[in-house]
PDB file of C-alpha atoms in Angstrom:
ATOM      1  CA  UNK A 417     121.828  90.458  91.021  1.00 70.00           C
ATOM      2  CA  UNK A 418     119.716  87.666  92.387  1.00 76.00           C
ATOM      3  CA  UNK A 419     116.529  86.409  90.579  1.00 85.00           C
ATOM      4  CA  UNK A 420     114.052  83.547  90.981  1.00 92.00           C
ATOM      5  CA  UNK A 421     112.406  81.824  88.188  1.00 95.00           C
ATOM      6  CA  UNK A 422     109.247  79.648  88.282  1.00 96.00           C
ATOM      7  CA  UNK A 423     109.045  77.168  86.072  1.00 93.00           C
ATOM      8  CA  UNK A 424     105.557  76.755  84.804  1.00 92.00           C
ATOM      9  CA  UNK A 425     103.041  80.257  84.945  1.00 94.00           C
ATOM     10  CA  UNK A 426      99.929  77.100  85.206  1.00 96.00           C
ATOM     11  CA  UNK A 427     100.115  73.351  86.687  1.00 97.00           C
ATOM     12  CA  UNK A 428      96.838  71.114  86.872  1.00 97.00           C
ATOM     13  CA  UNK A 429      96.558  68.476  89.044  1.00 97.00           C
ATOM     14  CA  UNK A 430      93.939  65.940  89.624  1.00 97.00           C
ATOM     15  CA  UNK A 431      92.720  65.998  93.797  1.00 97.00           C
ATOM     16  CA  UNK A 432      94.987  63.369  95.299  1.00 97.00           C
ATOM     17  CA  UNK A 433      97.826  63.756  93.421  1.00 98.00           C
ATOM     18  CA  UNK A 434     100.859  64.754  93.956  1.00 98.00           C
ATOM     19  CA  UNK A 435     101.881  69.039  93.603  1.00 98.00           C
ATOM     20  CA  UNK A 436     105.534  70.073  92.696  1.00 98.00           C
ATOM     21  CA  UNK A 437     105.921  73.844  91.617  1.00 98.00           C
ATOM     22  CA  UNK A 438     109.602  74.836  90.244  1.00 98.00           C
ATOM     23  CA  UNK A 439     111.569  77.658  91.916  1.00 96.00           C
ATOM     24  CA  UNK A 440     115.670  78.010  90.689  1.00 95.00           C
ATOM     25  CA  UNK A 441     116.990  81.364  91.938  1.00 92.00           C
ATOM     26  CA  UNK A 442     120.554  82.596  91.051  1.00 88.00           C
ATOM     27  CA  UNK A 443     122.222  84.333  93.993  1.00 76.00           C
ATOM     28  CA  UNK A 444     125.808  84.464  94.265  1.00 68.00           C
ATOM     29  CA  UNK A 445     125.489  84.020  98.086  1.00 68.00           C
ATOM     30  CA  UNK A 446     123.230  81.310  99.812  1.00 67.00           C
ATOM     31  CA  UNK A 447     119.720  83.211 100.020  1.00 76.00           C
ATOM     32  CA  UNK A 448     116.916  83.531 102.297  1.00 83.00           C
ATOM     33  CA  UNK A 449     113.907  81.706  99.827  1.00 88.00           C
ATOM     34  CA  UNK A 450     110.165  81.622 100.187  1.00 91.00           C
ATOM     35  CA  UNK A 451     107.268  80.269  99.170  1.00 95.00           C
ATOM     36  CA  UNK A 452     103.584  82.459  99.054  1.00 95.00           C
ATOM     37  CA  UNK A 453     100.539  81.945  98.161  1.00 96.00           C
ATOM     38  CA  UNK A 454      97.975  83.970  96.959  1.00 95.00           C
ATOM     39  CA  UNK A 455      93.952  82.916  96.647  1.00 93.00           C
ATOM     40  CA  UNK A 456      91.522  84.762  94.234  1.00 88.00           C
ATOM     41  CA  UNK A 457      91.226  88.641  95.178  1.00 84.00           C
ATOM     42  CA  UNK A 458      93.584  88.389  98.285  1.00 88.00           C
ATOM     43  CA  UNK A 459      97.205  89.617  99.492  1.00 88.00           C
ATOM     44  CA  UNK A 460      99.699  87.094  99.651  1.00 91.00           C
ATOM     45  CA  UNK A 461     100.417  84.429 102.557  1.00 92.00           C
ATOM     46  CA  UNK A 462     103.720  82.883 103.785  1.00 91.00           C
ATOM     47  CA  UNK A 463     103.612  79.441 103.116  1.00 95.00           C
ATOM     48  CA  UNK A 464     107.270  78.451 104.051  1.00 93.00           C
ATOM     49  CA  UNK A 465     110.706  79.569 103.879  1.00 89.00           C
ATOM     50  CA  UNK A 466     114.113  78.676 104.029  1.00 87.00           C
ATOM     51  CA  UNK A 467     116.853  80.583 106.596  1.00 78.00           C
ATOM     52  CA  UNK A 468     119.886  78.320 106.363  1.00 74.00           C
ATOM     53  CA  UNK A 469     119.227  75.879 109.215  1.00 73.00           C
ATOM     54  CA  UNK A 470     117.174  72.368 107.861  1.00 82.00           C
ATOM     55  CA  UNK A 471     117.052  72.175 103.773  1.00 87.00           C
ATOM     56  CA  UNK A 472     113.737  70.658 103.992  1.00 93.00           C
ATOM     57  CA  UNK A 473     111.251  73.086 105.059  1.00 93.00           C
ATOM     58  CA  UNK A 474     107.772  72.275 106.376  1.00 94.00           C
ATOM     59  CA  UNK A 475     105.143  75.267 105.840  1.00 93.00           C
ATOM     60  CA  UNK A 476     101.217  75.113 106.393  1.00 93.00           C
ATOM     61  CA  UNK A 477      98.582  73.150 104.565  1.00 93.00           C
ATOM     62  CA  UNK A 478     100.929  70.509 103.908  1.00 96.00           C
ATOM     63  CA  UNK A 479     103.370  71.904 101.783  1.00 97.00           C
ATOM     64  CA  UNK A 480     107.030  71.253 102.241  1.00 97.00           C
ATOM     65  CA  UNK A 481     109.843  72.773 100.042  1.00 97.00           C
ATOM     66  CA  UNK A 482     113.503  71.403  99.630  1.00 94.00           C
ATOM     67  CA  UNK A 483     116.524  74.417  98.949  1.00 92.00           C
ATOM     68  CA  UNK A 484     119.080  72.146  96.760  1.00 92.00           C
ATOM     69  CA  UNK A 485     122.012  74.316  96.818  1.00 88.00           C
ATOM     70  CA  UNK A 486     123.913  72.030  93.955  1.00 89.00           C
ATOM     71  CA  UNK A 487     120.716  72.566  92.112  1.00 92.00           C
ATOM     72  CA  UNK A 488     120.280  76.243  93.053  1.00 92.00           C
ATOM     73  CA  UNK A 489     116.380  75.243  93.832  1.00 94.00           C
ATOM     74  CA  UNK A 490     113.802  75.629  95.977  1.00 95.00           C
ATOM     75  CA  UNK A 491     110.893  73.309  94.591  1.00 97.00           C
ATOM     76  CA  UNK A 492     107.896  72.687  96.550  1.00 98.00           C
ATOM     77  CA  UNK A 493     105.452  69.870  97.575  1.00 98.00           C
ATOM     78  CA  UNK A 494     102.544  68.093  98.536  1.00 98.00           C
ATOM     79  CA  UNK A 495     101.646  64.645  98.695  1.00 97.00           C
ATOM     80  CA  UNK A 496      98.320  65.337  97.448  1.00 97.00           C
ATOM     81  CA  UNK A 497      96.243  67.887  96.280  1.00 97.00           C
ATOM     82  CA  UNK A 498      93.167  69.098  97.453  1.00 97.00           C
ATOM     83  CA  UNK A 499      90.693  71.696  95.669  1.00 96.00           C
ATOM     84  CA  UNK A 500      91.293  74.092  98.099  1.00 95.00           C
ATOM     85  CA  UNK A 501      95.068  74.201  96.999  1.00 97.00           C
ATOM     86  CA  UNK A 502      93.817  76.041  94.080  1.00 97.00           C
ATOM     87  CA  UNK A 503      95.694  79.138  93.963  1.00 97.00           C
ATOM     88  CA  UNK A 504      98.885  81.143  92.759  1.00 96.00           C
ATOM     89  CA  UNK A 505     101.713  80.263  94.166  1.00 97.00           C
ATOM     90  CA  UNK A 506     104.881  82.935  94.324  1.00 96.00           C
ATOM     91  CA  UNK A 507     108.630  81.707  94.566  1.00 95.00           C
ATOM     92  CA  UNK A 508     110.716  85.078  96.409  1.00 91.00           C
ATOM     93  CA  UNK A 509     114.448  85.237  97.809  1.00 86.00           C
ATOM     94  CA  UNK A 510     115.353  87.698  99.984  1.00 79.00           C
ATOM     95  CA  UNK A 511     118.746  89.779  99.567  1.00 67.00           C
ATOM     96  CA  UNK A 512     121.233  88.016 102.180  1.00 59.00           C
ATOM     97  CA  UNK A 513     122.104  91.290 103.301  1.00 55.00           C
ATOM     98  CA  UNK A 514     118.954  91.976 104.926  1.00 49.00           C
ATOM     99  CA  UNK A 515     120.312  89.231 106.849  1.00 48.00           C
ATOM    100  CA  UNK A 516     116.799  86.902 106.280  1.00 45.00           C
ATOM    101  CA  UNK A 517     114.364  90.020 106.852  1.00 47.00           C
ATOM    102  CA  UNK A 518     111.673  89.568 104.543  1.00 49.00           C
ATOM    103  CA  UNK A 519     111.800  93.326 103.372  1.00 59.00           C
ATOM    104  CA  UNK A 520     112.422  94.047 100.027  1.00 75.00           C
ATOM    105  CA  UNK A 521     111.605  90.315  98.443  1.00 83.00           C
ATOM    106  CA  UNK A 522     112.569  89.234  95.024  1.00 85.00           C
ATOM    107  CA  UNK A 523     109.426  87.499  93.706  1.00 90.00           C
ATOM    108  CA  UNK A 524     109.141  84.680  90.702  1.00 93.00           C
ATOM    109  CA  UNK A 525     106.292  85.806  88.467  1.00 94.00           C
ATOM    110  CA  UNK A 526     104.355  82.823  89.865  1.00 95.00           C
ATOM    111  CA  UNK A 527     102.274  79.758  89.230  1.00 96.00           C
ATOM    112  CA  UNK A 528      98.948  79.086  88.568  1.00 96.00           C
ATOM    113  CA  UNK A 529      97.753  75.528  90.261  1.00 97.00           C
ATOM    114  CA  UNK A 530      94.374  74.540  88.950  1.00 97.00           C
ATOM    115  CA  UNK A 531      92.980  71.094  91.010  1.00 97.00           C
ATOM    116  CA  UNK A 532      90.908  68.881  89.050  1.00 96.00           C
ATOM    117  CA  UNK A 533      88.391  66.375  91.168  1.00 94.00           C
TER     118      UNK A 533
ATOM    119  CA  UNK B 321      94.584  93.644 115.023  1.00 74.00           C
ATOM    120  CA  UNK B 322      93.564  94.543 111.765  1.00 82.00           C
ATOM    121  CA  UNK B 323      96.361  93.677 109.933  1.00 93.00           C
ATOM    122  CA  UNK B 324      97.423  95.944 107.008  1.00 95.00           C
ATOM    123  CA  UNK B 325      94.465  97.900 105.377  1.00 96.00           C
ATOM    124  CA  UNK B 326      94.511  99.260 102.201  1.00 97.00           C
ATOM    125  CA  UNK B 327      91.720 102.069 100.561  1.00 97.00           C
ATOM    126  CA  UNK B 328      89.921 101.644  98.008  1.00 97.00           C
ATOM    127  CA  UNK B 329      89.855  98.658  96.963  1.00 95.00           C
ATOM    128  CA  UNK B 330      88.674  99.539  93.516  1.00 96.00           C
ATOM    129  CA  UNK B 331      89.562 102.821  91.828  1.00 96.00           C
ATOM    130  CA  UNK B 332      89.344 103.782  88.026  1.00 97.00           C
ATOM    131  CA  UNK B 333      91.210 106.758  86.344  1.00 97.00           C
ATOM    132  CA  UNK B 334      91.325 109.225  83.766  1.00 97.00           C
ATOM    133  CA  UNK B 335      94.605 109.317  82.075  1.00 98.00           C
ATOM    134  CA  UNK B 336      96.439 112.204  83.870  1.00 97.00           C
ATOM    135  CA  UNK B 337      94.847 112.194  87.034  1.00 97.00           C
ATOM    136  CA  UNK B 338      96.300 112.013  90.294  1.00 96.00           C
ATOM    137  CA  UNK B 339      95.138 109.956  93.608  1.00 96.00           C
ATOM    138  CA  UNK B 340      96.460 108.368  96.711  1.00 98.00           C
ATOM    139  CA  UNK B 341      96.441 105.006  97.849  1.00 98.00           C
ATOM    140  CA  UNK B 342      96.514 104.512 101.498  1.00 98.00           C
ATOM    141  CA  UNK B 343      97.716 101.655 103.483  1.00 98.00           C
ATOM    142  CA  UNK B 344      97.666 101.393 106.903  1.00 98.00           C
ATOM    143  CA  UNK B 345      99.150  98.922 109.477  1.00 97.00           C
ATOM    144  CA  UNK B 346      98.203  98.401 113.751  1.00 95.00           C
ATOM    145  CA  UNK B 347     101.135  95.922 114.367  1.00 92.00           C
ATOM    146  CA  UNK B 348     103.821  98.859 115.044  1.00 92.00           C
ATOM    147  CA  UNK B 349     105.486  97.329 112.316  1.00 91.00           C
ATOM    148  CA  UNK B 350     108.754  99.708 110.580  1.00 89.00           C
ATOM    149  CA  UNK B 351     109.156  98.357 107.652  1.00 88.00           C
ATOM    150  CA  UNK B 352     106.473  98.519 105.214  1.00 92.00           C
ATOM    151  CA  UNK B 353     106.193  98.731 101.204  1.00 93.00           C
ATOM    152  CA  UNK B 354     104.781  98.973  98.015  1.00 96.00           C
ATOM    153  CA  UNK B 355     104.321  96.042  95.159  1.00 95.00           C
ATOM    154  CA  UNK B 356     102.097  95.746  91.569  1.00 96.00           C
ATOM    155  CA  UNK B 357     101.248  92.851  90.492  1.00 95.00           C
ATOM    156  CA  UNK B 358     100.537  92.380  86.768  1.00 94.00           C
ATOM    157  CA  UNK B 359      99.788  89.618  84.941  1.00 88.00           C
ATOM    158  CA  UNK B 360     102.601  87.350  83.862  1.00 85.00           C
ATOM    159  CA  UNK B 361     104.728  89.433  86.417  1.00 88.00           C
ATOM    160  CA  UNK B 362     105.249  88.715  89.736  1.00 89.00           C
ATOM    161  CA  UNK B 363     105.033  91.074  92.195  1.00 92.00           C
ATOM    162  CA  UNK B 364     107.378  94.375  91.760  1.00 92.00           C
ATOM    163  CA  UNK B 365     108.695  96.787  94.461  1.00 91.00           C
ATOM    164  CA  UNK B 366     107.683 100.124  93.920  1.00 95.00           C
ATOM    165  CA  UNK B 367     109.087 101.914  97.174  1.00 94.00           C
ATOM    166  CA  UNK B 368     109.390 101.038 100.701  1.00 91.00           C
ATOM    167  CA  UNK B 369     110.251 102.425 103.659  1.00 91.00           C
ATOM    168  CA  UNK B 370     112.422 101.052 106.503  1.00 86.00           C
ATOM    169  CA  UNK B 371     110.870 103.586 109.570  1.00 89.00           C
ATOM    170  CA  UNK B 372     108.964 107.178 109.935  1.00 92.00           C
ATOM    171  CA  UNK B 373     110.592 109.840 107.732  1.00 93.00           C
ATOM    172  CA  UNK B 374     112.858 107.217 105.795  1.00 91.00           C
ATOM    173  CA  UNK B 375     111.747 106.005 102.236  1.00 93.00           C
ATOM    174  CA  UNK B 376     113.800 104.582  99.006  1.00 91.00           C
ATOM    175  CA  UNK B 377     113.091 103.542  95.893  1.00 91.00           C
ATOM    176  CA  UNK B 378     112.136  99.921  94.942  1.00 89.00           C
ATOM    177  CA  UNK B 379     112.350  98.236  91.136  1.00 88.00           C
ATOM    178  CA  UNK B 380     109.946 100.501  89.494  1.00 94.00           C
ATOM    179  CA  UNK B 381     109.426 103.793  91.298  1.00 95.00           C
ATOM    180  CA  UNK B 382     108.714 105.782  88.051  1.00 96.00           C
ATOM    181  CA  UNK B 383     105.121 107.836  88.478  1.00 96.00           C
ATOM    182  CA  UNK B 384     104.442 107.088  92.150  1.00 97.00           C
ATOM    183  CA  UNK B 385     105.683 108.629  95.244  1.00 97.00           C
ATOM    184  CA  UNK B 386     105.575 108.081  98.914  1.00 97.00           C
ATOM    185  CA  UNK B 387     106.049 109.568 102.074  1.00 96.00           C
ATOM    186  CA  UNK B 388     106.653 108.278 105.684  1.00 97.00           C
ATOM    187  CA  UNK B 389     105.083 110.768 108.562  1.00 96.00           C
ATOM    188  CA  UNK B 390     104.235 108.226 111.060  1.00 96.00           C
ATOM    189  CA  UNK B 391     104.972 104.243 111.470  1.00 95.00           C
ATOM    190  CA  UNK B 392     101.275 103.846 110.619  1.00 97.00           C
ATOM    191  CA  UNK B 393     100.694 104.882 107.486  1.00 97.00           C
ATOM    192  CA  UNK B 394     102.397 104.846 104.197  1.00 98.00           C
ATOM    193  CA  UNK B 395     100.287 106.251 101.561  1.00 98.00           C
ATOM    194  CA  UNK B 396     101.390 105.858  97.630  1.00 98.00           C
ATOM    195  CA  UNK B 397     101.008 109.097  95.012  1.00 98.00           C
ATOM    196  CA  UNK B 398     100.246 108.478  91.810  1.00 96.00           C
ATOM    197  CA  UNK B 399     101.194 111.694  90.254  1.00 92.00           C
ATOM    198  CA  UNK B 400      99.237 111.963  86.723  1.00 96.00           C
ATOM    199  CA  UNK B 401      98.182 108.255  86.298  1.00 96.00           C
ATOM    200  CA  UNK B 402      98.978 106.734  83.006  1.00 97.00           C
ATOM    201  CA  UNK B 403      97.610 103.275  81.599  1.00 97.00           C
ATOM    202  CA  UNK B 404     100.626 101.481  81.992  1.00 96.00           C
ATOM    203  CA  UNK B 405     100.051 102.369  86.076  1.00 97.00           C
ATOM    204  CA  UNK B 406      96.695  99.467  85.762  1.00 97.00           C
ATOM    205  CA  UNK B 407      97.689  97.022  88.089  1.00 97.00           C
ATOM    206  CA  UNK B 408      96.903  95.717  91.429  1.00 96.00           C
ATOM    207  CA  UNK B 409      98.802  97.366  93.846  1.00 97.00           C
ATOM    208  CA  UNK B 410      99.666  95.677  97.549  1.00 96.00           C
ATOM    209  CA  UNK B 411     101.169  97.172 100.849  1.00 96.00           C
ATOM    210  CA  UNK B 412     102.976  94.963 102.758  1.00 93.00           C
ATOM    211  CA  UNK B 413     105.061  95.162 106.322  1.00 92.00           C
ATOM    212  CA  UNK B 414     106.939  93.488 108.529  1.00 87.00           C
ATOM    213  CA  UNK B 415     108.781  94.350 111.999  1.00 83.00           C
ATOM    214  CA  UNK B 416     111.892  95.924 109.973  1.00 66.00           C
ATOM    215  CA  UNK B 417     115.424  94.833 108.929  1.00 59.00           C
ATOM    216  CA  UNK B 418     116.959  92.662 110.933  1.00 53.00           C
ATOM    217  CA  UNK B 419     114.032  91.857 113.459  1.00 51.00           C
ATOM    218  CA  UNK B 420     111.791  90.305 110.923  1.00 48.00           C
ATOM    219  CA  UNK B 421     113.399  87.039 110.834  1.00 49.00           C
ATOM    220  CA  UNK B 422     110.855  85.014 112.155  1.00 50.00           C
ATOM    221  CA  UNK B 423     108.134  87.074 110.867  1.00 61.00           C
ATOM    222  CA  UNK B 424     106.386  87.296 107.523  1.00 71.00           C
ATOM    223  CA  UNK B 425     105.375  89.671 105.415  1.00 84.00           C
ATOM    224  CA  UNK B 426     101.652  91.118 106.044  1.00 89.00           C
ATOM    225  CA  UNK B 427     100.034  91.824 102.735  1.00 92.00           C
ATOM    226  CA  UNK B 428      97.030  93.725 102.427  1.00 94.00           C
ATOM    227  CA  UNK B 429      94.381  92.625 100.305  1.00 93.00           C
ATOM    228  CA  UNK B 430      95.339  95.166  97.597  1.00 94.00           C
ATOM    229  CA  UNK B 431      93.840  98.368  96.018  1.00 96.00           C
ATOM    230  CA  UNK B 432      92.902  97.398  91.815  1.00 96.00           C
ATOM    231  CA  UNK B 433      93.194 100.104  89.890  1.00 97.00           C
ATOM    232  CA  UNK B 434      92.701 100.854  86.194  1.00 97.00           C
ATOM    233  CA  UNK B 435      93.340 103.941  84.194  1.00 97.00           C
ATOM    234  CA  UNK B 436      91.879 104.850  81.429  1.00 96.00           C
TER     235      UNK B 436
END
Protein backbone atom coordinates (compact mmCIF):
# COMPACT_ATOMS: atom_id res chain seq x y z
CA UNK A 1 0.00 0.00 0.00
CA UNK A 2 1.48 3.39 -0.67
CA UNK A 3 1.81 6.09 2.08
CA UNK A 4 3.41 9.52 2.44
CA UNK A 5 4.92 10.80 5.53
CA UNK A 6 5.71 14.43 6.45
CA UNK A 7 8.32 14.96 8.44
CA UNK A 8 7.66 17.74 10.85
CA UNK A 9 3.53 18.48 11.83
CA UNK A 10 5.19 22.54 12.52
CA UNK A 11 8.37 24.39 10.86
CA UNK A 12 9.15 28.18 11.74
CA UNK A 13 11.02 30.18 9.67
CA UNK A 14 12.24 33.66 9.92
CA UNK A 15 10.91 35.95 6.48
CA UNK A 16 13.83 35.56 4.11
CA UNK A 17 14.90 32.39 4.86
CA UNK A 18 15.01 29.54 3.33
CA UNK A 19 11.57 26.78 3.54
CA UNK A 20 12.16 22.94 3.13
CA UNK A 21 9.09 20.71 4.21
CA UNK A 22 9.82 16.73 4.23
CA UNK A 23 7.65 14.38 2.12
CA UNK A 24 9.09 10.34 1.81
CA UNK A 25 6.29 8.20 0.36
CA UNK A 26 6.66 4.37 -0.02
CA UNK A 27 5.12 3.11 -3.26
CA UNK A 28 6.27 0.07 -4.79
CA UNK A 29 5.80 1.69 -8.26
CA UNK A 30 7.08 5.28 -9.21
CA UNK A 31 4.02 7.56 -8.04
CA UNK A 32 2.24 10.53 -9.13
CA UNK A 33 3.28 13.11 -5.86
CA UNK A 34 1.90 16.46 -4.85
CA UNK A 35 2.26 19.20 -2.94
CA UNK A 36 -1.07 21.41 -1.39
CA UNK A 37 -1.55 23.96 0.51
CA UNK A 38 -4.10 24.95 2.67
CA UNK A 39 -4.56 28.74 4.34
CA UNK A 40 -6.66 29.32 7.57
CA UNK A 41 -10.48 28.25 7.02
CA UNK A 42 -9.99 27.28 3.26
CA UNK A 43 -10.01 24.04 0.91
CA UNK A 44 -6.83 23.00 -0.28
CA UNK A 45 -4.72 24.37 -3.40
CA UNK A 46 -2.34 22.56 -5.82
CA UNK A 47 0.88 23.88 -5.35
CA UNK A 48 2.94 21.44 -7.59
CA UNK A 49 3.23 17.98 -8.60
CA UNK A 50 5.27 15.47 -10.02
CA UNK A 51 4.05 13.12 -13.28
CA UNK A 52 7.27 11.38 -14.29
CA UNK A 53 8.67 13.83 -16.85
CA UNK A 54 11.37 16.64 -15.05
CA UNK A 55 12.31 15.57 -11.21
CA UNK A 56 12.42 19.11 -10.31
CA UNK A 57 9.09 20.56 -10.27
CA UNK A 58 8.28 24.28 -10.29
CA UNK A 59 4.70 25.13 -8.68
CA UNK A 60 3.28 28.73 -7.79
CA UNK A 61 4.45 31.24 -5.25
CA UNK A 62 7.84 30.13 -5.63
CA UNK A 63 7.90 26.81 -4.45
CA UNK A 64 9.75 24.08 -6.23
CA UNK A 65 9.84 20.37 -5.11
CA UNK A 66 12.52 17.67 -6.11
CA UNK A 67 11.04 13.62 -6.39
CA UNK A 68 14.48 11.71 -5.40
CA UNK A 69 13.58 8.31 -6.39
CA UNK A 70 16.92 6.76 -4.53
CA UNK A 71 15.62 8.71 -1.64
CA UNK A 72 11.93 7.85 -2.15
CA UNK A 73 11.25 11.84 -1.53
CA UNK A 74 9.52 14.55 -2.58
CA UNK A 75 10.82 17.58 -0.38
CA UNK A 76 9.89 21.01 -1.16
CA UNK A 77 11.35 24.58 -1.40
CA UNK A 78 11.70 28.11 -1.35
CA UNK A 79 14.46 30.36 -1.37
CA UNK A 80 12.85 32.54 1.03
CA UNK A 81 10.00 32.90 3.01
CA UNK A 82 7.53 35.39 3.09
CA UNK A 83 4.62 35.89 5.78
CA UNK A 84 2.18 35.12 3.44
CA UNK A 85 3.69 31.51 3.12
CA UNK A 86 2.14 30.93 6.39
CA UNK A 87 0.04 28.00 6.00
CA UNK A 88 -0.36 24.06 6.09
CA UNK A 89 1.20 22.43 3.71
CA UNK A 90 -0.08 18.66 2.58
CA UNK A 91 2.37 16.03 0.94
CA UNK A 92 -0.29 13.40 -1.33
CA UNK A 93 0.67 10.56 -3.97
CA UNK A 94 -1.66 9.43 -6.18
CA UNK A 95 -2.21 5.53 -6.89
CA UNK A 96 -0.21 4.93 -10.32
CA UNK A 97 -3.09 3.16 -11.49
CA UNK A 98 -5.19 6.08 -11.83
CA UNK A 99 -2.58 6.64 -14.27
CA UNK A 100 -1.65 10.44 -12.61
CA UNK A 101 -5.49 11.41 -12.09
CA UNK A 102 -5.62 13.20 -9.00
CA UNK A 103 -8.75 11.17 -7.74
CA UNK A 104 -8.52 9.32 -4.81
CA UNK A 105 -5.12 11.09 -3.25
CA UNK A 106 -3.10 9.67 -0.47
CA UNK A 107 -2.43 12.68 1.79
CA UNK A 108 0.62 13.18 4.53
CA UNK A 109 -1.01 14.47 7.69
CA UNK A 110 0.71 17.79 6.92
CA UNK A 111 2.85 20.65 8.08
CA UNK A 112 2.36 23.58 9.86
CA UNK A 113 4.81 26.60 8.50
CA UNK A 114 4.72 29.51 10.88
CA UNK A 115 6.93 32.76 9.27
CA UNK A 116 8.56 34.86 11.71
CA UNK A 117 9.49 38.70 10.50
CA UNK B 1 -17.71 29.35 -12.39
CA UNK B 2 -18.26 28.86 -8.94
CA UNK B 3 -16.07 26.26 -8.29
CA UNK B 4 -17.16 23.52 -5.81
CA UNK B 5 -19.71 24.74 -3.12
CA UNK B 6 -20.30 23.17 -0.10
CA UNK B 7 -23.55 23.89 2.59
CA UNK B 8 -23.32 24.83 5.59
CA UNK B 9 -20.43 25.81 6.42
CA UNK B 10 -20.98 25.41 10.10
CA UNK B 11 -23.30 22.77 11.54
CA UNK B 12 -23.50 21.40 15.22
CA UNK B 13 -25.18 18.05 16.28
CA UNK B 14 -26.87 16.14 18.79
CA UNK B 15 -25.41 12.77 19.19
CA UNK B 16 -27.71 10.55 17.02
CA UNK B 17 -28.91 12.88 14.65
CA UNK B 18 -28.86 12.71 11.08
CA UNK B 19 -28.07 15.57 8.29
CA UNK B 20 -26.76 16.04 4.83
CA UNK B 21 -23.94 17.80 3.59
CA UNK B 22 -24.18 19.06 0.13
CA UNK B 23 -21.54 19.82 -2.31
CA UNK B 24 -22.00 21.01 -5.49
CA UNK B 25 -19.72 21.55 -8.56
CA UNK B 26 -20.44 23.89 -12.23
CA UNK B 27 -17.23 22.59 -14.00
CA UNK B 28 -19.03 19.27 -15.43
CA UNK B 29 -16.49 17.65 -13.57
CA UNK B 30 -17.10 13.33 -13.00
CA UNK B 31 -15.15 12.66 -10.49
CA UNK B 32 -15.80 14.14 -7.25
CA UNK B 33 -15.30 13.07 -3.40
CA UNK B 34 -15.41 13.21 0.09
CA UNK B 35 -12.36 13.95 2.75
CA UNK B 36 -12.20 14.88 6.88
CA UNK B 37 -9.67 16.48 8.02
CA UNK B 38 -8.77 16.15 11.72
CA UNK B 39 -6.17 17.38 13.53
CA UNK B 40 -2.86 15.59 13.40
CA UNK B 41 -4.47 13.68 10.37
CA UNK B 42 -4.29 14.54 7.05
CA UNK B 43 -7.00 14.50 4.97
CA UNK B 44 -9.04 10.98 4.73
CA UNK B 45 -11.28 9.68 1.87
CA UNK B 46 -14.58 8.99 2.93
CA UNK B 47 -16.33 8.04 -0.50
CA UNK B 48 -16.12 9.22 -3.95
CA UNK B 49 -17.64 8.81 -6.93
CA UNK B 50 -16.16 8.39 -10.44
CA UNK B 51 -19.64 9.60 -12.59
CA UNK B 52 -23.68 9.85 -12.05
CA UNK B 53 -25.06 6.68 -10.43
CA UNK B 54 -21.45 5.24 -9.58
CA UNK B 55 -20.06 5.61 -5.94
CA UNK B 56 -17.37 3.45 -3.75
CA UNK B 57 -16.07 3.54 -0.65
CA UNK B 58 -12.95 5.57 0.37
CA UNK B 59 -10.59 4.93 3.74
CA UNK B 60 -13.21 5.55 6.26
CA UNK B 61 -16.74 5.18 4.96
CA UNK B 62 -18.17 3.97 8.35
CA UNK B 63 -21.45 6.33 9.36
CA UNK B 64 -21.74 8.34 6.14
CA UNK B 65 -23.30 7.58 2.90
CA UNK B 66 -23.57 9.02 -0.51
CA UNK B 67 -25.37 8.96 -3.54
CA UNK B 68 -24.69 10.08 -7.19
CA UNK B 69 -28.10 11.27 -9.17
CA UNK B 70 -26.60 13.82 -11.33
CA UNK B 71 -22.79 14.96 -12.21
CA UNK B 72 -23.63 18.04 -10.11
CA UNK B 73 -24.16 17.15 -6.92
CA UNK B 74 -22.85 14.70 -4.47
CA UNK B 75 -24.38 15.12 -1.18
CA UNK B 76 -22.84 13.14 2.06
CA UNK B 77 -25.40 11.32 4.82
CA UNK B 78 -24.49 11.26 8.04
CA UNK B 79 -26.75 8.63 9.34
CA UNK B 80 -27.02 9.12 13.34
CA UNK B 81 -23.96 11.44 13.91
CA UNK B 82 -21.63 10.38 16.60
CA UNK B 83 -18.72 12.56 18.21
CA UNK B 84 -16.05 10.84 16.66
CA UNK B 85 -17.88 12.21 13.11
CA UNK B 86 -16.42 16.20 14.44
CA UNK B 87 -14.30 17.07 11.78
CA UNK B 88 -14.06 19.30 8.87
CA UNK B 89 -15.34 17.73 6.03
CA UNK B 90 -14.22 18.82 2.18
CA UNK B 91 -15.67 17.92 -1.35
CA UNK B 92 -13.38 17.87 -3.91
CA UNK B 93 -13.49 17.09 -7.96
CA UNK B 94 -11.72 16.84 -10.79
CA UNK B 95 -12.51 15.97 -14.63
CA UNK B 96 -12.39 12.03 -13.77
CA UNK B 97 -9.88 9.14 -14.13
CA UNK B 98 -7.74 9.33 -16.67
CA UNK B 99 -8.59 12.95 -18.02
CA UNK B 100 -7.51 14.74 -14.94
CA UNK B 101 -3.93 14.69 -15.62
CA UNK B 102 -3.29 18.11 -16.05
CA UNK B 103 -5.92 19.20 -13.76
CA UNK B 104 -6.10 19.58 -10.00
CA UNK B 105 -8.21 18.82 -7.54
CA UNK B 106 -11.03 21.60 -6.71
CA UNK B 107 -11.61 21.69 -3.01
CA UNK B 108 -14.38 23.38 -1.53
CA UNK B 109 -13.94 25.46 1.33
CA UNK B 110 -15.36 22.75 3.66
CA UNK B 111 -18.51 22.23 5.85
CA UNK B 112 -17.14 22.15 10.05
CA UNK B 113 -19.11 20.19 11.89
CA UNK B 114 -19.24 19.17 15.55
CA UNK B 115 -21.41 16.74 17.36
CA UNK B 116 -22.23 16.77 20.51
Amino acid sequence: AQSVTQLGSHVSVSEGALVLLRCNYSSSVPPYLFWYVQYPNQGLQLLLKYTSAATLVKGINGFEAEFKKSETSFHLTKPSAHMSDAAEYFCAVSPPRHGGSQGNLIFGKGTKLSVKP
Amino acid sequence: NAGVTQTPKFQVLKTGQSMTLQCAQDMNHEYMSWYRQDPGMGLRLIHYSVGAGITDQGEVPNGYNVSRSTTEDFPLRLLSAAPSQTSVYFCASSPGMGRSYNSPLHFGNGTRLTVT
